[in-house]
Amino acid sequence: MTRFRFQVAATDGKARTGAITTPRGEIRTPAFMPVGTAATVKAMMPENVRATGADILLGNTYHLMLRPGAERVAKLGGLHRFMNWDRPILTDSGGFQVMSLSDLRKLTEEGVRFKSHIDGSEHFLSPERSMEIQKLLGSDIVMCFDECPALPADRPRIEESMRLSMRWAQRSRDAFGDRPGHALFGIQQGGLEEDLRAESAEALRGIEFDGYAVGGLAVGEGQEAMFGCLDYAPGQLPQEKPRYLMGVGKPDDIVGAVQRGIDMFDCVLPSRSGRTGQAQTRFGQVNLRNARHAEDPRPLDPDCTCPCCTNYSRAYLHHVHKSQEIIAAMLLTWHNLHYYQELMQGLRDAIAAGSLDAFVAAFHARRAEGDMERL
Amino acid sequence: MTRFRFQVAATDGKARTGAITTPRGEIRTPAFMPVGTAATVKAMMPENVRATGADILLGNTYHLMLRPGAERVAKLGGLHRFMNWDRPILTDSGGFQVMSLSDLRKLTEEGVRFKSHIDGSEHFLSPERSMEIQKLLGSDIVMCFDECPALPADRPRIEESMRLSMRWAQRSRDAFGDRPGHALFGIQQGGLEEDLRAESAEALRGIEFDGYAVGGLAVGEGQEAMFGCLDYAPGQLPQEKPRYLMGVGKPDDIVGAVQRGIDMFDCVLPSRSGRTGQAQTRFGQVNLRNARHAEDPRPLDPDCTCPCCTNYSRAYLHHVHKSQEIIAAMLLTWHNLHYYQELMQGLRDAIAAGSLDAFVAAFHARRAEGDMERL
């Protein structure tokens, strides 16, 4: 059986390109994982998500445990079969969404008791239950169950939370057991405190994981503060394992994080913004709701090869979005995911060619041009 | 240039099968036209509508004139290009929706003044303006502008309305002019009164059209009354031209109408019911919202070759519909349109083989079986 492994093929500064091998297929890095919250990447057929270039999807443990339920998904053959996606799936631990979405949570050393935001039913998540759920789902890359405060938070709160997460990381590791072909990732915490990040990284290294996430960022601290943390945090983690920046991000966030040594990303932005009429393009974000597009016969991006840009005008996208037609979400999500994967391929190629600085300079120049006159 | 023409290849009783030839492609009859109200068949990519077997779409003049506007569609290259569908499009005249959707209508001999249901703006439709709009859209099959009372209505109201529609039919014909490759269809009215239907048919024959619709049915009279009317109405219209039953219908409505000599149909049912979790199948309608599907690993219909039935369980469809995920509308609409086109192909094949009675008997037997135990 194929074992889970990560190989770096080339580096450029702190940036790396390579591949994660899994029994369900290869994940080219740096990788962007579209988010399939409730067993669907919203408004997309999975074969079309694959066609954009995605090697792996993310599923949300919190949503899936509440509906349709992990035991039910297992009974139906696992998440891959359930949602018709046979390539790798990474699942988060549920910890983040419990904190952001559920009602009436009660956090103890043991875990979190909470009420479903859907129907008010009571549930419990702990490292052990999160590992069990992610196993029932059939996740290829399992995330440790952790806890993470919203920033800004004071140092004692961050420190306490990080240490709890490290104890939970050990419990997650113990509960995960030995599952060949499946990986368990640890999650570094510590907010924007370099010494706490170092302490967290040490704790995780001591436990040993198949990959390491930088957690607790992109929660309101802003890009400058996030990059400040990424200037040191990835370097505190093992070089030979993949590094995953959870919940990031905007295209320029991703570019800056790749420059700082991150290998994996996930974010709802391309799909969520597509549903609100926002297109992500090489020239920046384009708001199709704006009336200036109403008679514009041009495609969103004449050089883009996605079906949205190949077959439809901005005028059409404006019309169907204004008319609240489902095809607006379908076309803009497809374009946005296509753009994200094209960006990742550009980053991989540039790192392999040793030309990342030039790629990044061109990336920013095009966006500045877009701001001024293009769009 | 290819001219618009209709050829009957075979008949079985009153039923006919054949083809309508247009410059934009052939329409196999009996034909079902999916409805693309606002320049999109809701929740479907047009290439996938084509893949279900659709030869022609229907567009709604009322919706398109209000948003994005006929002049704007013309400026953008016409409706085919706008919505990325290069095969034939039939547009209705706007008359029916003005009566059912708009506010503050005022009906005169000249036409109808009304307020948009979208923004309250004032608009005017007449035979001349309807012809102009349908030309701006680039419609291949244009419908006469008519007026039609909801049933039940008293005979004087039906008679008066029918005669107004016949005067409007002449004005539509005059305004349409000579447009090689484009067709104009007349619309028979007269409610459920056989003599009024005959009078209407005579008036239309006198004007001469490229095809003839049976209008004013499927407006609340019930299947028995509709079939009663269809026992004589199609026979009052020219044999050598296509006959179109507007706004019909459920699968058994279509089967019965084909037996009575109808060649063309349109209906929102397969797309609209798909968005509410209803599947149209060989065994009847299946309500995926029902909790009995929650753990059902079976496909909707194991013998159906559509992507929904090939790749997903009833449990998945139940889950994504309950979770209000867009993919629920995408998959069920796809299936329903696939089923409708499969039904039409079955009808065409049966008529060609002279075995329509056996086909219809099997059609009803499967549905009866479904009601009792299958679903």
JSON list of C-alpha atoms in Angstrom, two decimals, chain A residues 38-40 42-47 64 67-68 72 75-76 81-84 275 294-297 307 311-313 315-316 318-320 322-323 325-327 329-331 334, chain B residues 38-40 42-47 64 67-68 72 75-76 81-84 275 294-297 307 311-313 315-316 318-320 322-323 325-327 329-331 334:
[
{"chain": "A", "resi": 38, "resn": "ALA", "atom": "CA", "xyz": [-21.24, 19.80, 4.06]},
{"chain": "A", "resi": 39, "resn": "ALA", "atom": "CA", "xyz": [-20.03, 17.11, 1.62]},
{"chain": "A", "resi": 40, "resn": "THR", "atom": "CA", "xyz": [-20.16, 19.47, -1.38]},
{"chain": "A", "resi": 42, "resn": "LYS", "atom": "CA", "xyz": [-20.94, 24.68, -2.95]},
{"chain": "A", "resi": 43, "resn": "ALA", "atom": "CA", "xyz": [-22.35, 25.15, -6.47]},
{"chain": "A", "resi": 44, "resn": "MET", "atom": "CA", "xyz": [-19.81, 22.75, -8.03]},
{"chain": "A", "resi": 45, "resn": "MET", "atom": "CA", "xyz": [-19.92, 19.21, -9.36]},
{"chain": "A", "resi": 46, "resn": "PRO", "atom": "CA", "xyz": [-16.89, 17.39, -7.91]},
{"chain": "A", "resi": 47, "resn": "GLU", "atom": "CA", "xyz": [-15.59, 16.40, -11.34]},
{"chain": "A", "resi": 64, "resn": "LEU", "atom": "CA", "xyz": [-20.72, 16.67, 8.93]},
{"chain": "A", "resi": 67, "resn": "ARG", "atom": "CA", "xyz": [-25.68, 16.62, 9.40]},
{"chain": "A", "resi": 68, "resn": "PRO", "atom": "CA", "xyz": [-25.82, 13.93, 8.04]},
{"chain": "A", "resi": 72, "resn": "ARG", "atom": "CA", "xyz": [-24.37, 7.67, 8.82]},
{"chain": "A", "resi": 75, "resn": "LYS", "atom": "CA", "xyz": [-22.62, 3.39, 6.91]},
{"chain": "A", "resi": 76, "resn": "LEU", "atom": "CA", "xyz": [-22.94, 4.83, 3.41]},
{"chain": "A", "resi": 81, "resn": "ARG", "atom": "CA", "xyz": [-18.12, 7.76, -1.87]},
{"chain": "A", "resi": 82, "resn": "PHE", "atom": "CA", "xyz": [-20.92, 9.82, -0.33]},
{"chain": "A", "resi": 83, "resn": "MET", "atom": "CA", "xyz": [-19.85, 13.00, -2.14]},
{"chain": "A", "resi": 84, "resn": "ASN", "atom": "CA", "xyz": [-18.37, 11.35, -5.26]},
{"chain": "A", "resi": 275, "resn": "ARG", "atom": "CA", "xyz": [-21.83, 33.31, -4.56]},
{"chain": "A", "resi": 294, "resn": "ALA", "atom": "CA", "xyz": [-24.38, 45.48, -17.40]},
{"chain": "A", "resi": 295, "resn": "GLU", "atom": "CA", "xyz": [-23.54, 45.94, -21.08]},
{"chain": "A", "resi": 296, "resn": "ASP", "atom": "CA", "xyz": [-19.94, 44.76, -21.05]},
{"chain": "A", "resi": 297, "resn": "PRO", "atom": "CA", "xyz": [-19.49, 42.08, -23.74]},
{"chain": "A", "resi": 307, "resn": "PRO", "atom": "CA", "xyz": [-15.84, 27.79, -18.89]},
{"chain": "A", "resi": 311, "resn": "ASN", "atom": "CA", "xyz": [-18.40, 31.23, -22.88]},
{"chain": "A", "resi": 312, "resn": "TYR", "atom": "CA", "xyz": [-19.93, 34.19, -21.05]},
{"chain": "A", "resi": 313, "resn": "SER", "atom": "CA", "xyz": [-19.74, 37.98, -20.98]},
{"chain": "A", "resi": 315, "resn": "ALA", "atom": "CA", "xyz": [-22.95, 41.41, -18.93]},
{"chain": "A", "resi": 316, "resn": "TYR", "atom": "CA", "xyz": [-24.31, 37.86, -18.59]},
{"chain": "A", "resi": 318, "resn": "HIS", "atom": "CA", "xyz": [-24.06, 40.67, -14.04]},
{"chain": "A", "resi": 319, "resn": "HIS", "atom": "CA", "xyz": [-27.53, 39.69, -15.26]},
{"chain": "A", "resi": 320, "resn": "VAL", "atom": "CA", "xyz": [-27.65, 36.23, -13.72]},
{"chain": "A", "resi": 322, "resn": "LYS", "atom": "CA", "xyz": [-28.75, 40.27, -10.22]},
{"chain": "A", "resi": 323, "resn": "SER", "atom": "CA", "xyz": [-31.51, 37.82, -11.13]},
{"chain": "A", "resi": 325, "resn": "GLU", "atom": "CA", "xyz": [-29.94, 32.66, -10.79]},
{"chain": "A", "resi": 326, "resn": "ILE", "atom": "CA", "xyz": [-28.07, 29.60, -9.55]},
{"chain": "A", "resi": 327, "resn": "ILE", "atom": "CA", "xyz": [-25.83, 29.65, -12.63]},
{"chain": "A", "resi": 329, "resn": "ALA", "atom": "CA", "xyz": [-22.91, 30.96, -8.32]},
{"chain": "A", "resi": 330, "resn": "MET", "atom": "CA", "xyz": [-21.93, 28.02, -10.53]},
{"chain": "A", "resi": 331, "resn": "LEU", "atom": "CA", "xyz": [-19.95, 30.09, -13.04]},
{"chain": "A", "resi": 334, "resn": "TRP", "atom": "CA", "xyz": [-15.85, 27.67, -11.11]},
{"chain": "B", "resi": 38, "resn": "ALA", "atom": "CA", "xyz": [-34.26, 34.46, -17.55]},
{"chain": "B", "resi": 39, "resn": "ALA", "atom": "CA", "xyz": [-31.58, 33.30, -20.03]},
{"chain": "B", "resi": 40, "resn": "THR", "atom": "CA", "xyz": [-30.70, 30.20, -18.00]},
{"chain": "B", "resi": 42, "resn": "LYS", "atom": "CA", "xyz": [-32.09, 27.18, -13.64]},
{"chain": "B", "resi": 43, "resn": "ALA", "atom": "CA", "xyz": [-29.24, 25.27, -11.95]},
{"chain": "B", "resi": 44, "resn": "MET", "atom": "CA", "xyz": [-27.95, 23.86, -15.28]},
{"chain": "B", "resi": 45, "resn": "MET", "atom": "CA", "xyz": [-25.02, 24.60, -17.56]},
{"chain": "B", "resi": 46, "resn": "PRO", "atom": "CA", "xyz": [-26.40, 24.77, -21.11]},
{"chain": "B", "resi": 47, "resn": "GLU", "atom": "CA", "xyz": [-24.03, 22.10, -22.40]},
{"chain": "B", "resi": 64, "resn": "LEU", "atom": "CA", "xyz": [-36.20, 39.01, -20.61]},
{"chain": "B", "resi": 67, "resn": "ARG", "atom": "CA", "xyz": [-34.30, 42.09, -17.19]},
{"chain": "B", "resi": 68, "resn": "PRO", "atom": "CA", "xyz": [-31.80, 42.43, -18.83]},
{"chain": "B", "resi": 72, "resn": "ARG", "atom": "CA", "xyz": [-29.54, 45.03, -24.32]},
{"chain": "B", "resi": 75, "resn": "LYS", "atom": "CA", "xyz": [-26.62, 44.68, -28.38]},
{"chain": "B", "resi": 76, "resn": "LEU", "atom": "CA", "xyz": [-24.79, 41.75, -26.79]},
{"chain": "B", "resi": 81, "resn": "ARG", "atom": "CA", "xyz": [-24.82, 34.05, -27.61]},
{"chain": "B", "resi": 82, "resn": "PHE", "atom": "CA", "xyz": [-25.80, 35.73, -24.34]},
{"chain": "B", "resi": 83, "resn": "MET", "atom": "CA", "xyz": [-26.76, 32.43, -22.69]},
{"chain": "B", "resi": 84, "resn": "ASN", "atom": "CA", "xyz": [-24.31, 30.19, -24.59]},
{"chain": "B", "resi": 275, "resn": "ARG", "atom": "CA", "xyz": [-35.31, 22.61, -6.79]},
{"chain": "B", "resi": 294, "resn": "ALA", "atom": "CA", "xyz": [-31.80, 9.51, 4.81]},
{"chain": "B", "resi": 295, "resn": "GLU", "atom": "CA", "xyz": [-29.84, 6.24, 4.91]},
{"chain": "B", "resi": 296, "resn": "ASP", "atom": "CA", "xyz": [-30.82, 4.80, 1.53]},
{"chain": "B", "resi": 297, "resn": "PRO", "atom": "CA", "xyz": [-27.65, 3.88, -0.38]},
{"chain": "B", "resi": 307, "resn": "PRO", "atom": "CA", "xyz": [-24.84, 11.79, -13.47]},
{"chain": "B", "resi": 311, "resn": "ASN", "atom": "CA", "xyz": [-22.78, 8.85, -8.86]},
{"chain": "B", "resi": 312, "resn": "TYR", "atom": "CA", "xyz": [-25.00, 9.61, -5.88]},
{"chain": "B", "resi": 313, "resn": "SER", "atom": "CA", "xyz": [-27.22, 7.83, -3.37]},
{"chain": "B", "resi": 315, "resn": "ALA", "atom": "CA", "xyz": [-29.13, 9.49, 1.08]},
{"chain": "B", "resi": 316, "resn": "TYR", "atom": "CA", "xyz": [-26.80, 12.08, -0.47]},
{"chain": "B", "resi": 318, "resn": "HIS", "atom": "CA", "xyz": [-31.67, 13.85, 0.87]},
{"chain": "B", "resi": 319, "resn": "HIS", "atom": "CA", "xyz": [-28.73, 15.34, 2.75]},
{"chain": "B", "resi": 320, "resn": "VAL", "atom": "CA", "xyz": [-27.85, 18.07, 0.27]},
{"chain": "B", "resi": 322, "resn": "LYS", "atom": "CA", "xyz": [-32.05, 19.29, 3.52]},
{"chain": "B", "resi": 323, "resn": "SER", "atom": "CA", "xyz": [-28.83, 21.29, 3.86]},
{"chain": "B", "resi": 325, "resn": "GLU", "atom": "CA", "xyz": [-26.93, 23.00, -0.90]},
{"chain": "B", "resi": 326, "resn": "ILE", "atom": "CA", "xyz": [-26.95, 24.22, -4.49]},
{"chain": "B", "resi": 327, "resn": "ILE", "atom": "CA", "xyz": [-25.80, 20.81, -5.73]},
{"chain": "B", "resi": 329, "resn": "ALA", "atom": "CA", "xyz": [-30.89, 21.65, -7.32]},
{"chain": "B", "resi": 330, "resn": "MET", "atom": "CA", "xyz": [-28.15, 20.89, -9.85]},
{"chain": "B", "resi": 331, "resn": "LEU", "atom": "CA", "xyz": [-28.40, 17.10, -9.53]},
{"chain": "B", "resi": 334, "resn": "TRP", "atom": "CA", "xyz": [-30.27, 17.28, -14.31]}
]
